[in-house]
């Protein structure tokens, strides 16, 4: 099968890969070492593989790597680090929204996409925003709480920065 050189930016870093047309963005990212992007169902059902592509939430198992050529990808490891976690990551940890953790990267990216658009979402809006992300452990209550807490922390941080 023909291969093509694809260039995209992942978490601010230019990457270049040569790939056949049938490779998903999920596979390409994991092969490049971004194993924070989780492989759950590979058919768009679970949201574990969610990333931001040019700022929009996508399930990376449903995007071909070729389609990401020239575009920017943000994964959960690009959001913050252990030393400098993002408020969403902190809120998930502090509210008990992380149990086995498998859904967490995708949940956090769904929360990021929501809060970028809507900094003060209602519970219903949060539930709608994470409706494509499955969690087998938490029962979702702590995840909703985490997103509410993250919104408060981001708002406070904005005030502190003024
Ligand atoms: S692995 Fe992509 S939605 Fe489940
Ligand atoms: S914390 Fe285990 S699947 Fe969500």
Short mmCIF file of N, CA and C and ligand atoms in Angstrom, two decimals:
data_model
loop_
_atom_site.label_atom_id
_atom_site.label_comp_id
_atom_site.label_asym_id
_atom_site.label_seq_id
_atom_site.Cartn_x
_atom_site.Cartn_y
_atom_site.Cartn_z
N UNK A 1 0.84 -1.19 0.00
CA UNK A 1 0.00 0.00 0.00
C UNK A 1 0.88 1.26 0.00
N UNK A 2 0.46 2.27 -0.76
CA UNK A 2 1.25 3.51 -0.81
C UNK A 2 1.40 4.13 0.56
N UNK A 3 2.57 4.64 0.80
CA UNK A 3 2.78 5.37 2.05
C UNK A 3 2.89 6.86 1.72
N UNK A 4 2.60 7.65 2.71
CA UNK A 4 2.72 9.09 2.50
C UNK A 4 3.36 9.68 3.75
N UNK A 5 4.14 10.72 3.57
CA UNK A 5 4.72 11.40 4.73
C UNK A 5 3.71 12.40 5.25
N UNK A 6 3.40 12.24 6.53
CA UNK A 6 2.40 13.09 7.18
C UNK A 6 3.12 13.90 8.26
N UNK A 7 2.82 15.18 8.30
CA UNK A 7 3.42 16.02 9.35
C UNK A 7 2.29 16.65 10.17
N UNK A 8 2.42 16.50 11.48
CA UNK A 8 1.48 17.21 12.35
C UNK A 8 2.20 17.60 13.62
N UNK A 9 1.54 18.49 14.37
CA UNK A 9 2.12 18.93 15.63
C UNK A 9 1.39 18.22 16.74
N UNK A 10 2.13 17.57 17.64
CA UNK A 10 1.50 16.93 18.79
C UNK A 10 2.01 17.62 20.05
N UNK A 11 1.09 18.18 20.80
CA UNK A 11 1.44 18.89 22.03
C UNK A 11 2.55 19.91 21.79
N UNK A 12 2.45 20.58 20.65
CA UNK A 12 3.37 21.66 20.32
C UNK A 12 4.65 21.22 19.64
N UNK A 13 4.83 19.91 19.43
CA UNK A 13 6.07 19.41 18.83
C UNK A 13 5.77 18.87 17.43
N UNK A 14 6.56 19.31 16.43
CA UNK A 14 6.40 18.82 15.05
C UNK A 14 6.77 17.35 14.97
N UNK A 15 5.92 16.53 14.39
CA UNK A 15 6.24 15.12 14.19
C UNK A 15 6.03 14.80 12.71
N UNK A 16 6.81 13.84 12.24
CA UNK A 16 6.71 13.43 10.83
C UNK A 16 6.71 11.91 10.80
N UNK A 17 5.75 11.35 10.08
CA UNK A 17 5.68 9.89 9.97
C UNK A 17 5.30 9.50 8.55
N UNK A 18 5.78 8.34 8.15
CA UNK A 18 5.42 7.81 6.84
C UNK A 18 4.45 6.66 7.06
N UNK A 19 3.25 6.79 6.49
CA UNK A 19 2.17 5.85 6.83
C UNK A 19 1.36 5.45 5.61
N UNK A 20 0.84 4.22 5.60
CA UNK A 20 -0.16 3.87 4.58
C UNK A 20 -1.50 4.54 4.93
N UNK A 21 -2.45 4.57 3.99
CA UNK A 21 -3.67 5.37 4.20
C UNK A 21 -4.63 4.82 5.24
N UNK A 22 -4.46 3.56 5.62
CA UNK A 22 -5.47 2.96 6.51
C UNK A 22 -5.11 3.04 8.00
N UNK A 23 -4.05 3.76 8.33
CA UNK A 23 -3.63 3.84 9.74
C UNK A 23 -4.42 4.94 10.44
N UNK A 24 -5.00 4.62 11.59
CA UNK A 24 -5.77 5.63 12.31
C UNK A 24 -4.83 6.58 13.05
N UNK A 25 -5.38 7.74 13.37
CA UNK A 25 -4.61 8.70 14.18
C UNK A 25 -4.28 8.07 15.53
N UNK A 26 -5.20 7.29 16.08
CA UNK A 26 -4.94 6.61 17.36
C UNK A 26 -3.69 5.73 17.25
N UNK A 27 -3.61 4.90 16.23
CA UNK A 27 -2.44 4.02 16.08
C UNK A 27 -1.18 4.82 15.87
N UNK A 28 -1.28 5.86 15.03
CA UNK A 28 -0.08 6.67 14.74
C UNK A 28 0.43 7.33 16.02
N UNK A 29 -0.49 7.87 16.81
CA UNK A 29 -0.06 8.55 18.04
C UNK A 29 0.56 7.56 19.02
N UNK A 30 -0.06 6.40 19.19
CA UNK A 30 0.48 5.42 20.14
C UNK A 30 1.83 4.89 19.65
N UNK A 31 1.97 4.70 18.33
CA UNK A 31 3.27 4.25 17.80
C UNK A 31 4.35 5.31 18.00
N UNK A 32 3.94 6.57 18.03
CA UNK A 32 4.91 7.64 18.28
C UNK A 32 5.22 7.79 19.78
N UNK A 33 4.53 7.00 20.62
CA UNK A 33 4.83 7.03 22.05
C UNK A 33 3.80 7.77 22.89
N UNK A 34 2.76 8.29 22.23
CA UNK A 34 1.72 9.00 23.02
C UNK A 34 0.72 7.98 23.55
N UNK A 35 1.18 7.16 24.51
CA UNK A 35 0.33 6.10 25.03
C UNK A 35 -0.66 6.63 26.07
N UNK A 36 -0.59 7.95 26.33
CA UNK A 36 -1.65 8.58 27.14
C UNK A 36 -2.97 8.59 26.37
N UNK A 37 -2.91 8.41 25.04
CA UNK A 37 -4.13 8.27 24.24
C UNK A 37 -4.51 6.79 24.29
N UNK A 38 -5.64 6.50 24.93
CA UNK A 38 -5.97 5.10 25.22
C UNK A 38 -6.74 4.44 24.08
N UNK A 39 -6.45 3.16 23.91
CA UNK A 39 -7.16 2.36 22.91
C UNK A 39 -8.21 1.53 23.62
N UNK A 40 -9.47 1.89 23.41
CA UNK A 40 -10.55 1.15 24.06
C UNK A 40 -11.25 0.24 23.08
N UNK A 41 -12.11 0.82 22.24
CA UNK A 41 -12.98 0.00 21.37
C UNK A 41 -12.56 0.03 19.90
N UNK A 42 -11.81 1.06 19.51
CA UNK A 42 -11.42 1.28 18.10
C UNK A 42 -12.60 1.44 17.16
N UNK A 43 -13.78 1.78 17.68
CA UNK A 43 -14.91 2.02 16.76
C UNK A 43 -15.80 3.18 17.21
N UNK A 44 -15.25 4.09 17.97
CA UNK A 44 -15.97 5.32 18.27
C UNK A 44 -16.99 5.22 19.39
N UNK A 45 -16.96 4.11 20.14
CA UNK A 45 -17.99 3.93 21.18
C UNK A 45 -17.59 4.42 22.57
N UNK A 46 -16.28 4.48 22.88
CA UNK A 46 -15.91 4.64 24.30
C UNK A 46 -15.28 5.98 24.65
N UNK A 47 -14.71 6.69 23.69
CA UNK A 47 -14.11 8.00 23.97
C UNK A 47 -12.75 7.95 24.65
N UNK A 48 -12.21 6.74 24.89
CA UNK A 48 -10.92 6.65 25.58
C UNK A 48 -9.79 7.27 24.76
N UNK A 49 -9.98 7.31 23.44
CA UNK A 49 -8.92 7.77 22.52
C UNK A 49 -9.08 9.25 22.16
N UNK A 50 -9.94 9.98 22.88
CA UNK A 50 -10.26 11.36 22.48
C UNK A 50 -9.06 12.29 22.59
N UNK A 51 -8.89 13.11 21.57
CA UNK A 51 -7.86 14.15 21.56
C UNK A 51 -8.50 15.40 20.97
N UNK A 52 -7.82 16.53 21.09
CA UNK A 52 -8.27 17.72 20.39
C UNK A 52 -7.51 17.83 19.08
N UNK A 53 -8.23 17.98 17.98
CA UNK A 53 -7.63 18.15 16.65
C UNK A 53 -8.01 19.56 16.21
N UNK A 54 -7.00 20.43 16.12
CA UNK A 54 -7.27 21.86 15.87
C UNK A 54 -8.34 22.37 16.83
N UNK A 55 -8.24 21.96 18.09
CA UNK A 55 -9.12 22.47 19.14
C UNK A 55 -10.47 21.78 19.25
N UNK A 56 -10.76 20.85 18.34
CA UNK A 56 -12.06 20.17 18.37
C UNK A 56 -11.89 18.75 18.90
N UNK A 57 -12.81 18.32 19.74
CA UNK A 57 -12.74 16.97 20.29
C UNK A 57 -13.05 15.93 19.21
N UNK A 58 -12.15 14.96 19.05
CA UNK A 58 -12.40 13.86 18.12
C UNK A 58 -12.00 12.55 18.78
N UNK A 59 -12.64 11.48 18.36
CA UNK A 59 -12.17 10.15 18.72
C UNK A 59 -11.09 9.79 17.71
N UNK A 60 -9.85 9.64 18.20
CA UNK A 60 -8.74 9.48 17.25
C UNK A 60 -8.79 8.13 16.54
N UNK A 61 -9.60 7.19 17.03
CA UNK A 61 -9.75 5.91 16.32
C UNK A 61 -10.63 6.06 15.08
N UNK A 62 -11.34 7.18 14.98
CA UNK A 62 -12.22 7.40 13.82
C UNK A 62 -11.60 8.38 12.81
N UNK A 63 -10.37 8.82 13.07
CA UNK A 63 -9.70 9.76 12.18
C UNK A 63 -8.50 9.02 11.57
N UNK A 64 -8.33 9.14 10.26
CA UNK A 64 -7.14 8.55 9.65
C UNK A 64 -5.96 9.51 9.86
N UNK A 65 -4.80 8.93 10.07
CA UNK A 65 -3.62 9.77 10.32
C UNK A 65 -3.40 10.74 9.16
N UNK A 66 -3.68 10.29 7.94
CA UNK A 66 -3.50 11.18 6.78
C UNK A 66 -4.36 12.43 6.91
N UNK A 67 -5.54 12.29 7.54
CA UNK A 67 -6.44 13.45 7.69
C UNK A 67 -5.88 14.49 8.66
N UNK A 68 -4.90 14.08 9.47
CA UNK A 68 -4.33 15.01 10.45
C UNK A 68 -3.14 15.76 9.89
N UNK A 69 -2.82 15.52 8.61
CA UNK A 69 -1.66 16.18 7.98
C UNK A 69 -1.80 17.70 8.10
N UNK A 70 -0.76 18.33 8.63
CA UNK A 70 -0.73 19.80 8.72
C UNK A 70 -1.54 20.36 9.88
N UNK A 71 -2.03 19.48 10.75
CA UNK A 71 -2.93 19.96 11.80
C UNK A 71 -2.27 19.84 13.19
N UNK A 72 -2.97 20.37 14.20
CA UNK A 72 -2.42 20.38 15.56
C UNK A 72 -3.24 19.46 16.45
N UNK A 73 -2.54 18.64 17.21
CA UNK A 73 -3.19 17.66 18.09
C UNK A 73 -2.78 17.96 19.53
N UNK A 74 -3.77 17.91 20.39
CA UNK A 74 -3.46 18.02 21.83
C UNK A 74 -3.94 16.76 22.52
N UNK A 75 -3.02 16.11 23.26
CA UNK A 75 -3.39 14.94 24.05
C UNK A 75 -3.29 15.32 25.52
N UNK A 76 -3.74 14.44 26.39
CA UNK A 76 -3.79 14.81 27.80
C UNK A 76 -2.39 15.10 28.36
N UNK A 77 -1.36 14.46 27.80
CA UNK A 77 -0.01 14.73 28.33
C UNK A 77 0.50 16.10 27.89
N UNK A 78 -0.16 16.70 26.90
CA UNK A 78 0.23 18.05 26.50
C UNK A 78 -0.49 19.13 27.29
N UNK A 79 -1.45 18.70 28.08
CA UNK A 79 -2.25 19.66 28.86
C UNK A 79 -1.48 20.13 30.09
N UNK A 80 -0.82 19.19 30.73
CA UNK A 80 -0.06 19.54 31.92
C UNK A 80 0.78 18.35 32.30
N UNK A 81 1.74 18.58 33.20
CA UNK A 81 2.64 17.51 33.61
C UNK A 81 2.45 17.24 35.10
N UNK A 82 3.17 16.26 35.61
CA UNK A 82 3.10 16.00 37.05
C UNK A 82 3.53 17.22 37.84
N UNK A 83 4.55 17.93 37.33
CA UNK A 83 5.04 19.13 38.02
C UNK A 83 4.09 20.31 37.87
N UNK A 84 3.48 20.39 36.69
CA UNK A 84 2.59 21.54 36.43
C UNK A 84 1.28 21.03 35.86
N UNK A 85 0.46 20.38 36.70
CA UNK A 85 -0.81 19.85 36.17
C UNK A 85 -1.76 20.98 35.80
N UNK A 86 -2.60 20.69 34.81
CA UNK A 86 -3.66 21.62 34.42
C UNK A 86 -4.75 21.55 35.49
N UNK A 87 -5.50 22.65 35.72
CA UNK A 87 -6.57 22.61 36.73
C UNK A 87 -7.57 21.47 36.50
N UNK A 88 -7.81 21.08 35.26
CA UNK A 88 -8.75 19.96 35.03
C UNK A 88 -8.13 18.67 35.58
N UNK A 89 -6.85 18.48 35.33
CA UNK A 89 -6.18 17.27 35.84
C UNK A 89 -6.18 17.26 37.37
N UNK A 90 -5.89 18.42 37.97
CA UNK A 90 -5.90 18.51 39.43
C UNK A 90 -7.28 18.21 39.99
N UNK A 91 -8.30 18.78 39.35
CA UNK A 91 -9.66 18.60 39.85
C UNK A 91 -10.07 17.12 39.76
N UNK A 92 -9.70 16.45 38.69
CA UNK A 92 -10.02 15.02 38.56
C UNK A 92 -9.34 14.23 39.69
N UNK A 93 -8.09 14.54 39.97
CA UNK A 93 -7.37 13.82 41.02
C UNK A 93 -7.98 14.12 42.39
N UNK A 94 -8.31 15.38 42.64
CA UNK A 94 -8.76 15.78 43.98
C UNK A 94 -10.19 15.36 44.30
N UNK A 95 -11.00 15.11 43.30
CA UNK A 95 -12.40 14.76 43.58
C UNK A 95 -12.66 13.26 43.51
N UNK A 96 -11.63 12.47 43.30
CA UNK A 96 -11.84 11.02 43.22
C UNK A 96 -12.47 10.58 41.91
N UNK A 97 -12.26 11.38 40.85
CA UNK A 97 -12.85 11.05 39.55
C UNK A 97 -12.00 10.05 38.76
N UNK A 98 -10.86 9.67 39.35
CA UNK A 98 -9.98 8.72 38.67
C UNK A 98 -9.94 7.44 39.49
N UNK A 99 -10.41 6.36 38.90
CA UNK A 99 -10.29 5.07 39.61
C UNK A 99 -9.29 4.21 38.83
N UNK A 100 -9.75 3.36 37.90
CA UNK A 100 -8.73 2.62 37.13
C UNK A 100 -7.95 3.56 36.22
N UNK A 101 -8.58 4.67 35.83
CA UNK A 101 -7.88 5.70 35.04
C UNK A 101 -7.95 5.50 33.53
N UNK A 102 -8.54 4.40 33.09
CA UNK A 102 -8.48 4.14 31.64
C UNK A 102 -9.27 5.18 30.83
N UNK A 103 -10.40 5.60 31.39
CA UNK A 103 -11.21 6.58 30.66
C UNK A 103 -10.70 8.01 30.84
N UNK A 104 -9.80 8.21 31.81
CA UNK A 104 -9.47 9.56 32.28
C UNK A 104 -8.89 10.47 31.19
N UNK A 105 -7.92 10.01 30.39
CA UNK A 105 -7.40 10.94 29.37
C UNK A 105 -8.49 11.46 28.44
N UNK A 106 -9.37 10.58 28.00
CA UNK A 106 -10.44 11.01 27.09
C UNK A 106 -11.44 11.90 27.82
N UNK A 107 -11.76 11.56 29.06
CA UNK A 107 -12.68 12.40 29.85
C UNK A 107 -12.11 13.80 30.01
N UNK A 108 -10.83 13.87 30.32
CA UNK A 108 -10.21 15.17 30.56
C UNK A 108 -10.20 15.99 29.26
N UNK A 109 -9.97 15.34 28.13
CA UNK A 109 -9.99 16.09 26.86
C UNK A 109 -11.41 16.54 26.53
N UNK A 110 -12.41 15.72 26.87
CA UNK A 110 -13.81 16.14 26.66
C UNK A 110 -14.13 17.33 27.56
N UNK A 111 -13.63 17.29 28.79
CA UNK A 111 -13.84 18.42 29.72
C UNK A 111 -13.15 19.67 29.20
N UNK A 112 -11.95 19.50 28.68
CA UNK A 112 -11.20 20.65 28.14
C UNK A 112 -11.98 21.28 26.96
N UNK A 113 -12.48 20.43 26.06
CA UNK A 113 -13.23 20.95 24.91
C UNK A 113 -14.46 21.71 25.39
N UNK A 114 -15.15 21.16 26.40
CA UNK A 114 -16.33 21.83 26.93
C UNK A 114 -15.97 23.17 27.55
N UNK A 115 -14.98 23.17 28.46
CA UNK A 115 -14.67 24.39 29.21
C UNK A 115 -14.06 25.47 28.32
N UNK A 116 -13.41 25.08 27.23
CA UNK A 116 -12.91 26.08 26.27
C UNK A 116 -14.08 26.84 25.64
N UNK A 117 -15.19 26.14 25.42
CA UNK A 117 -16.36 26.73 24.77
C UNK A 117 -17.30 27.38 25.78
N UNK A 118 -17.38 26.76 26.94
CA UNK A 118 -18.40 27.13 27.93
C UNK A 118 -17.76 27.04 29.32
N UNK A 119 -17.22 28.15 29.81
CA UNK A 119 -16.46 28.12 31.06
C UNK A 119 -17.30 27.86 32.31
N UNK A 120 -18.64 27.98 32.20
CA UNK A 120 -19.47 27.78 33.39
C UNK A 120 -20.65 26.86 33.05
N UNK A 121 -20.36 25.60 32.75
CA UNK A 121 -21.43 24.71 32.28
C UNK A 121 -22.34 24.23 33.41
N UNK A 122 -23.59 23.95 33.07
CA UNK A 122 -24.50 23.33 34.03
C UNK A 122 -24.18 21.84 34.12
N UNK A 123 -24.77 21.17 35.13
CA UNK A 123 -24.55 19.72 35.25
C UNK A 123 -25.02 19.01 33.99
N UNK A 124 -26.15 19.46 33.47
CA UNK A 124 -26.69 18.83 32.26
C UNK A 124 -25.73 19.00 31.07
N UNK A 125 -25.16 20.20 30.97
CA UNK A 125 -24.21 20.44 29.87
C UNK A 125 -22.95 19.58 30.03
N UNK A 126 -22.53 19.39 31.28
CA UNK A 126 -21.36 18.53 31.52
C UNK A 126 -21.69 17.09 31.14
N UNK A 127 -22.85 16.62 31.57
CA UNK A 127 -23.23 15.23 31.25
C UNK A 127 -23.34 15.03 29.74
N UNK A 128 -23.86 16.04 29.06
CA UNK A 128 -23.96 15.97 27.60
C UNK A 128 -22.55 15.91 26.97
N UNK A 129 -21.64 16.77 27.51
CA UNK A 129 -20.29 16.86 26.92
C UNK A 129 -19.50 15.57 27.10
N UNK A 130 -19.76 14.84 28.19
CA UNK A 130 -19.00 13.59 28.41
C UNK A 130 -19.82 12.36 28.02
N UNK A 131 -20.92 12.60 27.29
CA UNK A 131 -21.80 11.46 26.98
C UNK A 131 -21.16 10.46 26.00
N UNK A 132 -20.12 10.88 25.30
CA UNK A 132 -19.42 9.96 24.40
C UNK A 132 -18.27 9.24 25.07
N UNK A 133 -18.10 9.46 26.37
CA UNK A 133 -16.97 8.86 27.09
C UNK A 133 -17.50 7.87 28.12
N UNK A 134 -17.12 6.63 27.99
CA UNK A 134 -17.60 5.61 28.92
C UNK A 134 -16.64 5.42 30.09
N UNK A 135 -17.23 5.29 31.28
CA UNK A 135 -16.44 4.97 32.48
C UNK A 135 -17.10 3.78 33.14
N UNK A 136 -16.31 2.74 33.39
CA UNK A 136 -16.87 1.54 34.02
C UNK A 136 -16.74 1.58 35.54
N UNK A 137 -16.05 2.59 36.07
CA UNK A 137 -15.70 2.55 37.50
C UNK A 137 -16.45 3.55 38.37
N UNK A 138 -16.58 4.80 37.93
CA UNK A 138 -16.90 5.87 38.88
C UNK A 138 -18.39 6.14 39.05
N UNK A 139 -19.22 5.69 38.10
CA UNK A 139 -20.63 6.06 38.18
C UNK A 139 -20.89 7.49 37.76
N UNK A 140 -19.86 8.18 37.27
CA UNK A 140 -19.94 9.51 36.66
C UNK A 140 -20.13 10.67 37.64
N UNK A 141 -20.64 10.42 38.86
CA UNK A 141 -20.92 11.55 39.75
C UNK A 141 -19.64 12.33 40.06
N UNK A 142 -18.56 11.61 40.35
CA UNK A 142 -17.31 12.32 40.68
C UNK A 142 -16.72 13.01 39.45
N UNK A 143 -17.00 12.44 38.28
CA UNK A 143 -16.47 13.08 37.06
C UNK A 143 -17.19 14.41 36.82
N UNK A 144 -18.51 14.40 37.01
CA UNK A 144 -19.26 15.66 36.87
C UNK A 144 -18.76 16.67 37.89
N UNK A 145 -18.55 16.20 39.12
CA UNK A 145 -18.04 17.08 40.18
C UNK A 145 -16.66 17.62 39.79
N UNK A 146 -15.83 16.76 39.21
CA UNK A 146 -14.48 17.19 38.81
C UNK A 146 -14.55 18.30 37.76
N UNK A 147 -15.46 18.17 36.82
CA UNK A 147 -15.54 19.20 35.77
C UNK A 147 -16.06 20.51 36.38
N UNK A 148 -17.03 20.41 37.31
CA UNK A 148 -17.52 21.62 37.99
C UNK A 148 -16.38 22.29 38.77
N UNK A 149 -15.60 21.46 39.47
CA UNK A 149 -14.49 21.99 40.26
C UNK A 149 -13.42 22.59 39.34
N UNK A 150 -13.17 21.94 38.21
CA UNK A 150 -12.19 22.47 37.25
C UNK A 150 -12.63 23.84 36.75
N UNK A 151 -13.93 23.98 36.46
CA UNK A 151 -14.43 25.28 35.98
C UNK A 151 -14.17 26.36 37.03
N UNK A 152 -14.42 26.02 38.31
CA UNK A 152 -14.17 27.01 39.38
C UNK A 152 -12.69 27.35 39.44
N UNK A 153 -11.83 26.34 39.35
CA UNK A 153 -10.38 26.59 39.46
C UNK A 153 -9.87 27.43 38.30
N UNK A 154 -10.39 27.15 37.09
CA UNK A 154 -9.94 27.93 35.92
C UNK A 154 -10.40 29.38 36.07
N UNK A 155 -11.63 29.57 36.58
CA UNK A 155 -12.14 30.94 36.77
C UNK A 155 -11.29 31.67 37.79
N UNK A 156 -10.94 30.97 38.90
CA UNK A 156 -10.10 31.60 39.93
C UNK A 156 -8.74 31.94 39.36
N UNK A 157 -8.18 31.04 38.57
CA UNK A 157 -6.86 31.28 38.01
C UNK A 157 -6.90 32.51 37.11
N UNK A 158 -8.00 32.63 36.34
CA UNK A 158 -8.17 33.80 35.47
C UNK A 158 -8.19 35.08 36.29
N UNK A 159 -8.88 35.04 37.45
CA UNK A 159 -8.94 36.25 38.30
C UNK A 159 -7.56 36.56 38.86
N UNK A 160 -6.83 35.49 39.28
CA UNK A 160 -5.48 35.71 39.84
C UNK A 160 -4.53 36.32 38.81
N UNK A 161 -4.75 35.98 37.53
CA UNK A 161 -3.85 36.45 36.48
C UNK A 161 -4.10 37.91 36.12
N UNK A 162 -5.23 38.46 36.60
CA UNK A 162 -5.55 39.84 36.22
C UNK A 162 -4.65 40.84 36.90
S1 LIG B 1 -11.01 3.68 21.17
FE1 LIG B 1 -11.82 5.34 20.06
S2 LIG B 1 -13.83 5.62 20.78
FE2 LIG B 1 -13.14 3.80 21.77
S1 LIG B 2 -11.99 5.31 36.04
FE1 LIG B 2 -12.05 3.25 35.27
S2 LIG B 2 -13.10 3.43 33.39
FE2 LIG B 2 -13.29 5.37 34.29
#
